[in-house]
Coordinates of C-alpha atoms in Angstrom, one line a residue:
M18 CA 246.8 185.0 10.4
E19 CA 244.2 187.1 8.6
A20 CA 244.7 187.7 4.9
D21 CA 244.8 191.2 3.4
E22 CA 241.7 191.7 1.3
H23 CA 243.7 193.3 -1.4
D24 CA 245.1 190.0 -2.9
H25 CA 246.7 191.2 -6.1
D26 CA 250.0 189.5 -6.7
S27 CA 253.4 190.6 -5.3
T28 CA 256.1 191.8 -7.7
F29 CA 258.6 190.1 -6.1
G30 CA 302.8 162.3 10.0
G31 CA 305.0 163.3 13.2
D32 CA 307.7 165.3 11.4
R33 CA 307.6 168.8 10.2
E34 CA 307.4 167.9 6.5
S35 CA 304.5 165.5 7.1
L36 CA 302.7 168.1 9.2
A37 CA 303.2 170.7 6.6
S38 CA 301.9 168.3 3.9
S39 CA 298.9 167.4 6.0
S40 CA 298.1 171.0 6.6
T41 CA 298.4 171.8 2.9
S42 CA 296.1 168.9 2.0
L43 CA 293.5 170.0 4.6
R44 CA 293.7 173.6 3.4
S45 CA 293.2 172.5 -0.2
A46 CA 290.2 170.4 0.8
V47 CA 288.6 173.2 2.7
T48 CA 289.1 175.9 -0.1
K49 CA 288.6 173.7 -3.1
F50 CA 284.9 174.1 -3.7
Q51 CA 282.7 171.8 -5.7
F52 CA 280.7 173.1 -8.7
E53 CA 277.4 171.5 -9.9
N54 CA 274.6 172.7 -12.1
G55 CA 275.8 176.3 -12.0
R56 CA 276.1 176.5 -8.2
R57 CA 279.1 176.3 -5.8
Y58 CA 279.2 173.8 -2.8
H59 CA 281.6 173.2 0.0
G60 CA 284.7 171.1 -0.6
Y61 CA 285.5 169.9 2.9
Q62 CA 283.3 166.9 3.6
A63 CA 282.0 167.3 0.1
G64 CA 278.4 166.2 -0.5
K65 CA 277.4 166.3 3.2
H66 CA 275.4 169.5 2.9
Y67 CA 273.0 169.8 0.1
F68 CA 272.7 173.6 -0.1
P69 CA 275.2 175.8 -1.9
N70 CA 277.7 178.3 -0.5
D71 CA 278.1 180.8 -3.4
E72 CA 277.6 184.5 -3.4
K73 CA 273.9 184.2 -4.1
E74 CA 273.4 181.9 -1.1
M75 CA 275.6 184.1 1.1
E76 CA 273.3 187.1 0.3
R77 CA 270.3 184.9 1.0
Q78 CA 271.7 183.9 4.4
D79 CA 272.1 187.5 5.4
I80 CA 268.6 188.3 4.3
E81 CA 267.4 185.4 6.4
H82 CA 269.3 186.7 9.4
Q83 CA 267.6 190.1 9.2
N84 CA 264.2 188.3 8.8
Q85 CA 264.9 186.2 11.9
I86 CA 265.7 189.2 14.0
L87 CA 262.5 190.8 12.8
Q88 CA 260.5 187.7 13.8
M89 CA 262.3 187.8 17.2
D90 CA 261.3 191.4 17.8
G91 CA 264.8 192.7 17.3
K92 CA 266.5 190.1 19.5
L93 CA 269.5 187.9 18.4
F94 CA 268.2 185.1 20.6
L95 CA 265.3 184.2 22.8
A96 CA 267.0 181.8 25.3
P97 CA 268.2 183.0 28.7
L98 CA 271.8 184.0 28.9
V99 CA 274.0 184.7 31.9
E100 CA 274.7 188.4 32.5
K101 CA 278.4 188.2 31.7
P102 CA 279.0 185.3 29.2
T103 CA 282.5 184.4 28.4
D104 CA 282.2 181.9 25.5
I105 CA 279.4 181.3 22.9
L106 CA 279.4 178.8 20.1
D107 CA 277.4 179.0 16.8
L108 CA 277.1 175.7 14.9
G109 CA 276.8 175.9 11.1
T110 CA 277.5 179.7 11.2
G111 CA 277.3 180.2 7.4
T112 CA 278.4 183.8 6.6
G113 CA 279.0 184.4 10.3
I114 CA 276.7 187.3 10.5
W115 CA 275.1 186.2 13.8
C116 CA 278.5 185.7 15.4
I117 CA 279.6 189.2 14.3
D118 CA 276.4 190.8 15.7
M119 CA 276.8 188.8 19.0
A120 CA 280.5 189.9 19.2
D121 CA 279.4 193.5 18.9
A122 CA 276.7 193.1 21.5
Y123 CA 279.0 191.2 24.0
P124 CA 282.5 192.6 23.5
D125 CA 283.9 190.8 26.6
C126 CA 282.7 187.4 25.3
Q127 CA 284.5 185.1 22.9
I128 CA 282.2 184.2 20.0
L129 CA 283.2 181.1 18.0
G130 CA 281.4 180.0 14.8
T131 CA 282.0 176.7 13.0
D132 CA 281.0 175.7 9.4
L133 CA 282.1 173.4 6.6
S134 CA 282.7 176.4 4.3
P135 CA 285.3 179.2 4.8
I136 CA 282.9 181.9 3.6
Q137 CA 283.1 184.2 6.6
P138 CA 284.6 187.7 6.3
G139 CA 288.2 188.4 7.3
W140 CA 287.4 191.7 9.1
V141 CA 285.5 190.8 12.2
P142 CA 285.5 192.0 15.9
P143 CA 288.5 190.9 17.8
N144 CA 286.4 188.7 20.0
C145 CA 284.9 186.8 17.0
Q146 CA 286.6 183.7 15.5
F147 CA 285.6 181.2 12.9
Q148 CA 286.7 177.5 12.5
I149 CA 286.1 175.0 9.8
D150 CA 284.6 172.0 11.5
D151 CA 282.1 169.2 11.1
F152 CA 279.8 169.1 14.2
D153 CA 278.9 165.4 13.4
H154 CA 282.5 164.5 14.2
D155 CA 284.0 164.3 17.7
W156 CA 284.1 167.8 19.3
T157 CA 287.5 169.2 20.6
F158 CA 286.1 172.1 22.5
G159 CA 286.3 170.5 25.9
S160 CA 283.7 170.1 28.6
N161 CA 281.8 172.8 30.5
R162 CA 283.1 175.6 28.3
F163 CA 280.3 177.6 26.7
D164 CA 277.5 179.8 28.2
M165 CA 275.4 179.3 25.1
I166 CA 275.5 177.1 22.0
Q167 CA 273.2 177.8 19.1
H168 CA 272.3 176.0 15.9
R169 CA 270.4 177.7 13.1
F170 CA 268.9 176.3 9.9
L171 CA 270.8 173.0 10.0
V172 CA 267.9 170.8 8.8
G173 CA 269.2 168.4 6.2
S174 CA 272.8 168.6 7.3
V175 CA 272.6 166.9 10.8
K176 CA 273.1 163.2 10.9
D177 CA 271.6 162.8 14.4
F178 CA 270.2 165.7 16.4
G179 CA 270.1 163.5 19.5
E180 CA 273.8 163.0 19.3
L181 CA 274.4 166.6 18.5
Y182 CA 272.5 167.6 21.7
K183 CA 274.6 165.2 23.8
R184 CA 277.8 166.9 22.6
A185 CA 276.3 170.3 23.2
F186 CA 275.2 169.3 26.7
D187 CA 278.8 168.2 27.5
A188 CA 280.3 171.4 26.1
L189 CA 278.0 173.7 28.0
K190 CA 278.7 175.1 31.4
P191 CA 276.2 174.1 34.1
G192 CA 273.5 176.7 33.7
G193 CA 274.4 177.2 30.1
T194 CA 271.8 177.3 27.3
L195 CA 271.3 175.4 24.0
Q196 CA 269.1 177.3 21.5
G197 CA 268.0 175.9 18.1
V198 CA 266.4 178.0 15.4
E199 CA 265.1 175.9 12.5
I200 CA 262.6 175.7 9.7
Q201 CA 260.0 172.9 9.7
W202 CA 260.2 171.9 6.0
G203 CA 256.9 172.1 4.3
I204 CA 254.4 174.6 3.0
F205 CA 251.3 175.1 5.2
C206 CA 247.9 176.7 4.6
D207 CA 245.0 177.2 7.1
D208 CA 242.3 177.7 4.5
E209 CA 241.5 176.2 1.1
S210 CA 243.6 178.7 -1.0
L211 CA 246.4 176.2 -1.6
P212 CA 245.1 173.2 -3.7
E213 CA 246.4 169.7 -3.1
D214 CA 247.9 169.6 -6.6
A215 CA 249.7 172.9 -6.2
A216 CA 253.4 173.0 -7.0
L217 CA 254.2 174.3 -3.5
R218 CA 252.6 171.1 -2.0
Q219 CA 254.5 168.9 -4.5
W220 CA 257.7 170.7 -3.5
T221 CA 257.0 169.7 0.2
R222 CA 256.3 166.1 -0.7
S223 CA 259.4 165.8 -2.9
M224 CA 261.7 167.3 -0.3
E225 CA 260.4 164.9 2.3
D226 CA 260.8 162.1 -0.1
A227 CA 264.4 163.1 -1.0
F228 CA 265.7 163.5 2.6
G229 CA 263.8 160.4 3.7
K230 CA 265.7 158.3 1.1
I231 CA 269.0 159.3 2.7
G232 CA 267.7 158.8 6.3
A233 CA 267.6 162.5 7.1
S234 CA 263.9 163.2 7.2
P235 CA 263.3 166.8 8.4
P236 CA 262.3 166.8 12.1
L237 CA 258.9 168.0 13.3
A238 CA 258.9 170.9 15.8
E239 CA 258.1 168.6 18.8
H240 CA 261.1 166.4 18.0
Y241 CA 263.6 169.1 19.1
E242 CA 261.8 169.4 22.5
G243 CA 262.0 165.7 23.0
W244 CA 265.7 165.5 22.1
M245 CA 266.5 168.2 24.6
R246 CA 264.6 166.7 27.4
E247 CA 266.0 163.2 26.7
T248 CA 269.5 164.7 26.8
G249 CA 268.9 166.2 30.2
F250 CA 268.1 169.8 29.5
E251 CA 265.6 171.5 31.8
N252 CA 263.3 174.5 31.4
V253 CA 262.8 173.5 27.7
H254 CA 260.7 176.0 25.8
M255 CA 259.6 176.2 22.2
H256 CA 258.2 179.0 20.1
I257 CA 256.6 178.6 16.6
F258 CA 256.8 181.4 14.1
K259 CA 254.5 181.7 11.1
R260 CA 256.5 182.7 8.0
P261 CA 254.1 183.9 5.2
M262 CA 255.3 183.1 1.7
N263 CA 254.6 186.7 0.7
D264 CA 252.9 189.9 2.0
W265 CA 249.4 188.4 1.9
P266 CA 248.7 188.9 5.7
K267 CA 246.6 191.9 6.7
D268 CA 248.7 192.6 9.9
S269 CA 251.4 195.2 9.0
R270 CA 254.1 193.4 11.0
M271 CA 253.3 190.0 9.4
K272 CA 253.1 191.7 6.0
E273 CA 256.7 193.0 6.5
I274 CA 257.9 189.6 7.6
G275 CA 256.2 188.1 4.5
R276 CA 258.1 190.4 2.3
Y277 CA 261.4 189.2 3.8
C278 CA 260.3 185.6 3.6
C279 CA 259.3 186.0 0.0
L280 CA 262.7 187.5 -0.9
N281 CA 264.5 184.9 1.1
W282 CA 262.5 182.1 -0.6
L283 CA 262.9 183.4 -4.2
E284 CA 266.6 183.9 -3.7
G285 CA 267.0 180.5 -2.1
V286 CA 264.5 178.0 -3.5
E287 CA 266.8 176.9 -6.4
G288 CA 269.7 176.3 -4.0
F289 CA 267.3 174.4 -1.6
T290 CA 266.0 172.3 -4.4
M291 CA 268.6 171.6 -7.0
A292 CA 270.9 169.1 -5.2
P293 CA 268.3 167.1 -3.4
F294 CA 266.2 166.7 -6.6
T295 CA 269.1 165.9 -8.9
R296 CA 271.3 163.9 -6.6
I297 CA 268.7 161.9 -4.7
L298 CA 265.5 162.0 -6.8
G299 CA 267.2 161.7 -10.2
W300 CA 265.6 164.8 -11.8
S301 CA 267.4 166.6 -14.6
P302 CA 268.5 170.2 -13.9
E303 CA 266.1 171.3 -16.7
E304 CA 263.2 169.5 -15.0
V305 CA 264.0 171.2 -11.8
Q306 CA 264.0 174.7 -13.4
V307 CA 260.6 174.1 -15.1
F308 CA 259.1 172.9 -11.8
L309 CA 260.6 175.9 -9.9
A310 CA 259.0 178.3 -12.4
K311 CA 255.6 177.0 -11.2
V312 CA 256.7 177.1 -7.5
R313 CA 257.9 180.8 -7.8
K314 CA 254.6 181.8 -9.5
E315 CA 252.6 180.4 -6.7
S316 CA 254.9 181.8 -4.1
V317 CA 254.1 185.4 -5.1
T318 CA 250.4 184.9 -5.6
R319 CA 248.7 186.7 -2.7
R320 CA 245.5 184.8 -3.2
I321 CA 247.4 181.8 -1.8
H322 CA 247.7 182.1 1.9
A323 CA 250.6 179.8 2.4
Y324 CA 253.3 179.9 5.1
M325 CA 256.2 178.0 6.5
K326 CA 256.9 177.4 10.2
G327 CA 259.9 178.7 12.0
I328 CA 261.0 177.0 15.3
A329 CA 262.9 178.4 18.2
V330 CA 263.6 175.9 21.0
W331 CA 265.9 176.2 24.0
G332 CA 266.8 174.5 27.2
T333 CA 269.3 174.9 30.1
K334 CA 271.9 172.5 31.4
P335 CA 271.2 171.9 35.1
L336 CA 273.5 173.4 37.6
H337 CA 274.1 169.9 39.0
P338 CA 273.6 167.6 36.0
Q339 CA 273.1 163.9 36.6
F340 CA 275.6 162.0 34.6

């Protein structure tokens, strides 16, 4: 990407009673959120996901959704899809905004979104449903059911992508498609405008250190391709998006994407950072906030030509899979 020459900074049991008791306990676990350092986190499978689920994070997820559509030239997905799909699954659906848009676009298709948090709206299209579920546990969807399965922005919350892809492969119909849309954690720069001692580079190193300590090192882009091929998917493709940290690019489209990315980052960086840094690295909340002040300052500096990498990868289950 070419930088804009105007580099001034941006501004921005079996019986009924046992069953009822079990259902009540599960409902309580699902809806009883955890609160930590001023942020709200999921209660079901508490501690598994390191990012919050409060109103601020929900707003950020919807901003990210619009940004992703912009990066995909107005499309909800890039993978091939049969002309008349009947069932589509979205893993880690968050606010459910992608499912809702897909349900509107494909009214004759059943769209199912799963997540650890019950934060999706109640008023949705009749062909859209949400389910509280942990995709790292055994799936109960059955085999050969879905025309498409998608995962978006799950880095840091997936125990084993290879195992996840095996489950998706089984649940897809022959000819069905798996699409992953993820962020490659890290801040990149193609020139010398981001010093090695910059807070943004320290953030990258610290996040890698944190998730490495718990055995969840963020995957590189090529890992997704490899997992898909190893699972048995064919016609595997990958597209890399550059996500400018602000509106520093000269190109008008990339400048607009940069504005969305900047807003998304500024709204989300505390949520991305707080739990990994405090729970895993042992930082105090105050230390995190002081550090993030430096990160935010660099993030809006247009003289720094930094960006993140977005990844879209997809593959098709063969019509005659070899089991």
